[in-house]
Amino acid sequence: MRRTLMTLTALLVLSASGLAAQTKLPDTPQGRLTAAFLAAVNAKDEMALARFQEANFSQAALDRRPTDERLSKNRELRELGTLTLVTVVSSSATAVTLTITASNEPGVTLTLIVGFTGGDSPKIDTISLTA
């Protein structure tokens, strides 16, 4: 019985430490771009976010959505309030998936998927935000 309790306690500690590690974005180009995207959205500066997109989105992503449409989507993002990372669901060379909360949507957990181009200097290629 005592051995079973020790084993269960050890498993709980390991599980908790694994969960804590998932609340920080990875120190990879994709993780850093995702963190910078969240910071740009949270800055609430429309032009700063537009400049971030011009510098860090793939040309294909920029071509898919004209500037005025991107600015409209940016306003929608800002209306959510401050975005806060809850967990990193997955991270790879092609996508980072997060669960986040938005300060103006209490009690709602959102899924943010940031897709990337390949290569040594990845760019953001897609953004998907769902409830």
PDB file of C-alpha atoms in Angstrom:
ATOM      1  CA  MET A   1       0.000   0.000   0.000  1.00  0.00           C
ATOM      2  CA  ARG A   2       2.775   2.413   0.972  1.00  0.00           C
ATOM      3  CA  ARG A   3       4.660   1.614  -2.243  1.00  0.00           C
ATOM      4  CA  THR A   4       1.512   2.280  -4.305  1.00  0.00           C
ATOM      5  CA  LEU A   5       1.042   5.670  -2.623  1.00  0.00           C
ATOM      6  CA  MET A   6       4.680   6.602  -3.277  1.00  0.00           C
ATOM      7  CA  THR A   7       4.312   5.582  -6.926  1.00  0.00           C
ATOM      8  CA  LEU A   8       1.098   7.607  -7.311  1.00  0.00           C
ATOM      9  CA  THR A   9       2.716  10.612  -5.637  1.00  0.00           C
ATOM     10  CA  ALA A  10       5.716  10.390  -7.950  1.00  0.00           C
ATOM     11  CA  LEU A  11       3.435  10.157 -10.994  1.00  0.00           C
ATOM     12  CA  LEU A  12       1.463  13.207  -9.861  1.00  0.00           C
ATOM     13  CA  VAL A  13       4.650  15.215  -9.350  1.00  0.00           C
ATOM     14  CA  LEU A  14       5.949  14.204 -12.779  1.00  0.00           C
ATOM     15  CA  SER A  15       2.604  15.019 -14.392  1.00  0.00           C
ATOM     16  CA  ALA A  16       2.465  18.415 -12.728  1.00  0.00           C
ATOM     17  CA  SER A  17       6.002  19.272 -13.798  1.00  0.00           C
ATOM     18  CA  GLY A  18       5.158  18.241 -17.368  1.00  0.00           C
ATOM     19  CA  LEU A  19       2.138  20.529 -17.367  1.00  0.00           C
ATOM     20  CA  ALA A  20       4.184  23.444 -16.101  1.00  0.00           C
ATOM     21  CA  ALA A  21       6.670  22.998 -18.944  1.00  0.00           C
ATOM     22  CA  GLN A  22       3.823  23.275 -21.458  1.00  0.00           C
ATOM     23  CA  THR A  23       2.893  26.802 -20.395  1.00  0.00           C
ATOM     24  CA  LYS A  24       5.977  28.370 -21.948  1.00  0.00           C
ATOM     25  CA  LEU A  25       6.561  28.762 -25.670  1.00  0.00           C
ATOM     26  CA  PRO A  26       9.577  26.839 -26.957  1.00  0.00           C
ATOM     27  CA  ASP A  27      12.852  28.660 -27.585  1.00  0.00           C
ATOM     28  CA  THR A  28      12.682  28.033 -31.332  1.00  0.00           C
ATOM     29  CA  PRO A  29      12.179  30.435 -34.239  1.00  0.00           C
ATOM     30  CA  GLN A  30       8.523  29.351 -34.332  1.00  0.00           C
ATOM     31  CA  GLY A  31       8.073  29.833 -30.586  1.00  0.00           C
ATOM     32  CA  ARG A  32       9.708  33.259 -30.692  1.00  0.00           C
ATOM     33  CA  LEU A  33       7.556  34.349 -33.655  1.00  0.00           C
ATOM     34  CA  THR A  34       4.430  33.161 -31.856  1.00  0.00           C
ATOM     35  CA  ALA A  35       5.422  35.078 -28.707  1.00  0.00           C
ATOM     36  CA  ALA A  36       6.138  38.188 -30.778  1.00  0.00           C
ATOM     37  CA  PHE A  37       2.755  37.857 -32.518  1.00  0.00           C
ATOM     38  CA  LEU A  38       0.944  37.663 -29.163  1.00  0.00           C
ATOM     39  CA  ALA A  39       2.925  40.666 -27.895  1.00  0.00           C
ATOM     40  CA  ALA A  40       2.071  42.650 -31.032  1.00  0.00           C
ATOM     41  CA  VAL A  41      -1.638  41.855 -30.663  1.00  0.00           C
ATOM     42  CA  ASN A  42      -1.580  42.697 -26.953  1.00  0.00           C
ATOM     43  CA  ALA A  43       0.185  46.029 -27.586  1.00  0.00           C
ATOM     44  CA  LYS A  44      -3.102  47.377 -29.003  1.00  0.00           C
ATOM     45  CA  ASP A  45      -1.196  49.464 -31.576  1.00  0.00           C
ATOM     46  CA  GLU A  46      -2.784  48.897 -34.974  1.00  0.00           C
ATOM     47  CA  MET A  47       0.156  50.160 -36.992  1.00  0.00           C
ATOM     48  CA  ALA A  48       2.718  48.248 -34.919  1.00  0.00           C
ATOM     49  CA  LEU A  49       0.769  45.034 -35.549  1.00  0.00           C
ATOM     50  CA  ALA A  50       0.584  45.852 -39.271  1.00  0.00           C
ATOM     51  CA  ARG A  51       4.366  46.421 -39.340  1.00  0.00           C
ATOM     52  CA  PHE A  52       4.899  43.129 -37.487  1.00  0.00           C
ATOM     53  CA  GLN A  53       2.810  41.333 -40.099  1.00  0.00           C
ATOM     54  CA  GLU A  54       4.688  42.946 -43.005  1.00  0.00           C
ATOM     55  CA  ALA A  55       8.014  41.876 -41.490  1.00  0.00           C
ATOM     56  CA  ASN A  56       7.086  38.412 -40.196  1.00  0.00           C
ATOM     57  CA  PHE A  57       4.310  37.001 -42.396  1.00  0.00           C
ATOM     58  CA  SER A  58       5.113  35.068 -45.550  1.00  0.00           C
ATOM     59  CA  GLN A  59       4.569  36.812 -48.860  1.00  0.00           C
ATOM     60  CA  ALA A  60       1.869  34.240 -49.634  1.00  0.00           C
ATOM     61  CA  ALA A  61       0.023  35.154 -46.408  1.00  0.00           C
ATOM     62  CA  LEU A  62       0.268  38.857 -47.214  1.00  0.00           C
ATOM     63  CA  ASP A  63      -0.958  38.219 -50.765  1.00  0.00           C
ATOM     64  CA  ARG A  64      -3.932  36.129 -49.563  1.00  0.00           C
ATOM     65  CA  ARG A  65      -5.349  38.975 -47.487  1.00  0.00           C
ATOM     66  CA  PRO A  66      -5.090  42.609 -48.643  1.00  0.00           C
ATOM     67  CA  THR A  67      -3.918  45.240 -46.151  1.00  0.00           C
ATOM     68  CA  ASP A  68      -7.397  46.644 -45.413  1.00  0.00           C
ATOM     69  CA  GLU A  69      -8.726  43.145 -44.709  1.00  0.00           C
ATOM     70  CA  ARG A  70      -5.751  42.414 -42.409  1.00  0.00           C
ATOM     71  CA  LEU A  71      -6.392  45.675 -40.531  1.00  0.00           C
ATOM     72  CA  SER A  72     -10.042  44.673 -40.088  1.00  0.00           C
ATOM     73  CA  LYS A  73      -9.024  41.268 -38.706  1.00  0.00           C
ATOM     74  CA  ASN A  74      -6.503  42.985 -36.422  1.00  0.00           C
ATOM     75  CA  ARG A  75      -9.301  45.138 -34.967  1.00  0.00           C
ATOM     76  CA  GLU A  76     -11.303  41.975 -34.289  1.00  0.00           C
ATOM     77  CA  LEU A  77      -8.305  40.490 -32.459  1.00  0.00           C
ATOM     78  CA  ARG A  78      -7.879  43.626 -30.338  1.00  0.00           C
ATOM     79  CA  GLU A  79     -11.574  43.526 -29.383  1.00  0.00           C
ATOM     80  CA  LEU A  80     -10.867  40.228 -27.608  1.00  0.00           C
ATOM     81  CA  GLY A  81      -8.723  42.114 -25.105  1.00  0.00           C
ATOM     82  CA  THR A  82      -5.424  40.831 -23.775  1.00  0.00           C
ATOM     83  CA  LEU A  83      -4.566  37.344 -25.005  1.00  0.00           C
ATOM     84  CA  THR A  84      -2.965  35.109 -22.370  1.00  0.00           C
ATOM     85  CA  LEU A  85      -1.199  31.821 -22.997  1.00  0.00           C
ATOM     86  CA  VAL A  86      -2.721  28.922 -21.066  1.00  0.00           C
ATOM     87  CA  THR A  87      -0.914  25.922 -22.576  1.00  0.00           C
ATOM     88  CA  VAL A  88       1.251  24.975 -25.508  1.00  0.00           C
ATOM     89  CA  VAL A  89      -0.645  22.078 -27.055  1.00  0.00           C
ATOM     90  CA  SER A  90       1.992  21.283 -29.669  1.00  0.00           C
ATOM     91  CA  SER A  91       4.978  22.819 -31.388  1.00  0.00           C
ATOM     92  CA  SER A  92       6.792  21.804 -34.558  1.00  0.00           C
ATOM     93  CA  ALA A  93       8.633  23.351 -37.477  1.00  0.00           C
ATOM     94  CA  THR A  94       5.314  23.896 -39.267  1.00  0.00           C
ATOM     95  CA  ALA A  95       2.893  24.968 -36.512  1.00  0.00           C
ATOM     96  CA  VAL A  96       2.475  26.036 -32.903  1.00  0.00           C
ATOM     97  CA  THR A  97      -0.876  25.279 -31.294  1.00  0.00           C
ATOM     98  CA  LEU A  98      -1.882  27.047 -28.090  1.00  0.00           C
ATOM     99  CA  THR A  99      -4.817  27.370 -25.803  1.00  0.00           C
ATOM    100  CA  ILE A 100      -5.299  30.980 -24.784  1.00  0.00           C
ATOM    101  CA  THR A 101      -7.772  33.147 -22.941  1.00  0.00           C
ATOM    102  CA  ALA A 102      -8.968  36.615 -23.898  1.00  0.00           C
ATOM    103  CA  SER A 103      -9.661  39.219 -21.219  1.00  0.00           C
ATOM    104  CA  ASN A 104     -12.886  40.399 -22.895  1.00  0.00           C
ATOM    105  CA  GLU A 105     -14.230  36.823 -23.191  1.00  0.00           C
ATOM    106  CA  PRO A 106     -14.277  35.526 -19.603  1.00  0.00           C
ATOM    107  CA  GLY A 107     -14.642  31.791 -19.207  1.00  0.00           C
ATOM    108  CA  VAL A 108     -13.843  31.093 -22.869  1.00  0.00           C
ATOM    109  CA  THR A 109     -10.770  29.136 -23.892  1.00  0.00           C
ATOM    110  CA  LEU A 110      -9.577  29.677 -27.448  1.00  0.00           C
ATOM    111  CA  THR A 111      -7.313  27.615 -29.670  1.00  0.00           C
ATOM    112  CA  LEU A 112      -4.678  29.561 -31.588  1.00  0.00           C
ATOM    113  CA  ILE A 113      -2.787  27.785 -34.369  1.00  0.00           C
ATOM    114  CA  VAL A 114       0.123  29.634 -35.939  1.00  0.00           C
ATOM    115  CA  GLY A 115       1.359  27.989 -39.143  1.00  0.00           C
ATOM    116  CA  PHE A 116       4.831  28.582 -40.551  1.00  0.00           C
ATOM    117  CA  THR A 117       6.751  28.350 -43.786  1.00  0.00           C
ATOM    118  CA  GLY A 118       9.687  25.947 -43.863  1.00  0.00           C
ATOM    119  CA  GLY A 119      13.359  26.772 -44.031  1.00  0.00           C
ATOM    120  CA  ASP A 120      15.971  28.333 -41.789  1.00  0.00           C
ATOM    121  CA  SER A 121      14.066  31.612 -41.371  1.00  0.00           C
ATOM    122  CA  PRO A 122      10.413  30.657 -41.010  1.00  0.00           C
ATOM    123  CA  LYS A 123       7.647  33.177 -41.524  1.00  0.00           C
ATOM    124  CA  ILE A 124       4.091  33.078 -40.249  1.00  0.00           C
ATOM    125  CA  ASP A 125       1.939  31.657 -43.022  1.00  0.00           C
ATOM    126  CA  THR A 126      -1.431  31.089 -41.331  1.00  0.00           C
ATOM    127  CA  ILE A 127      -3.260  32.148 -38.182  1.00  0.00           C
ATOM    128  CA  SER A 128      -6.310  30.264 -36.964  1.00  0.00           C
ATOM    129  CA  LEU A 129      -8.287  31.241 -33.867  1.00  0.00           C
ATOM    130  CA  THR A 130     -11.271  29.144 -32.778  1.00  0.00           C
ATOM    131  CA  ALA A 131     -13.432  28.856 -29.694  1.00  0.00           C
TER     132      ALA A 131
END
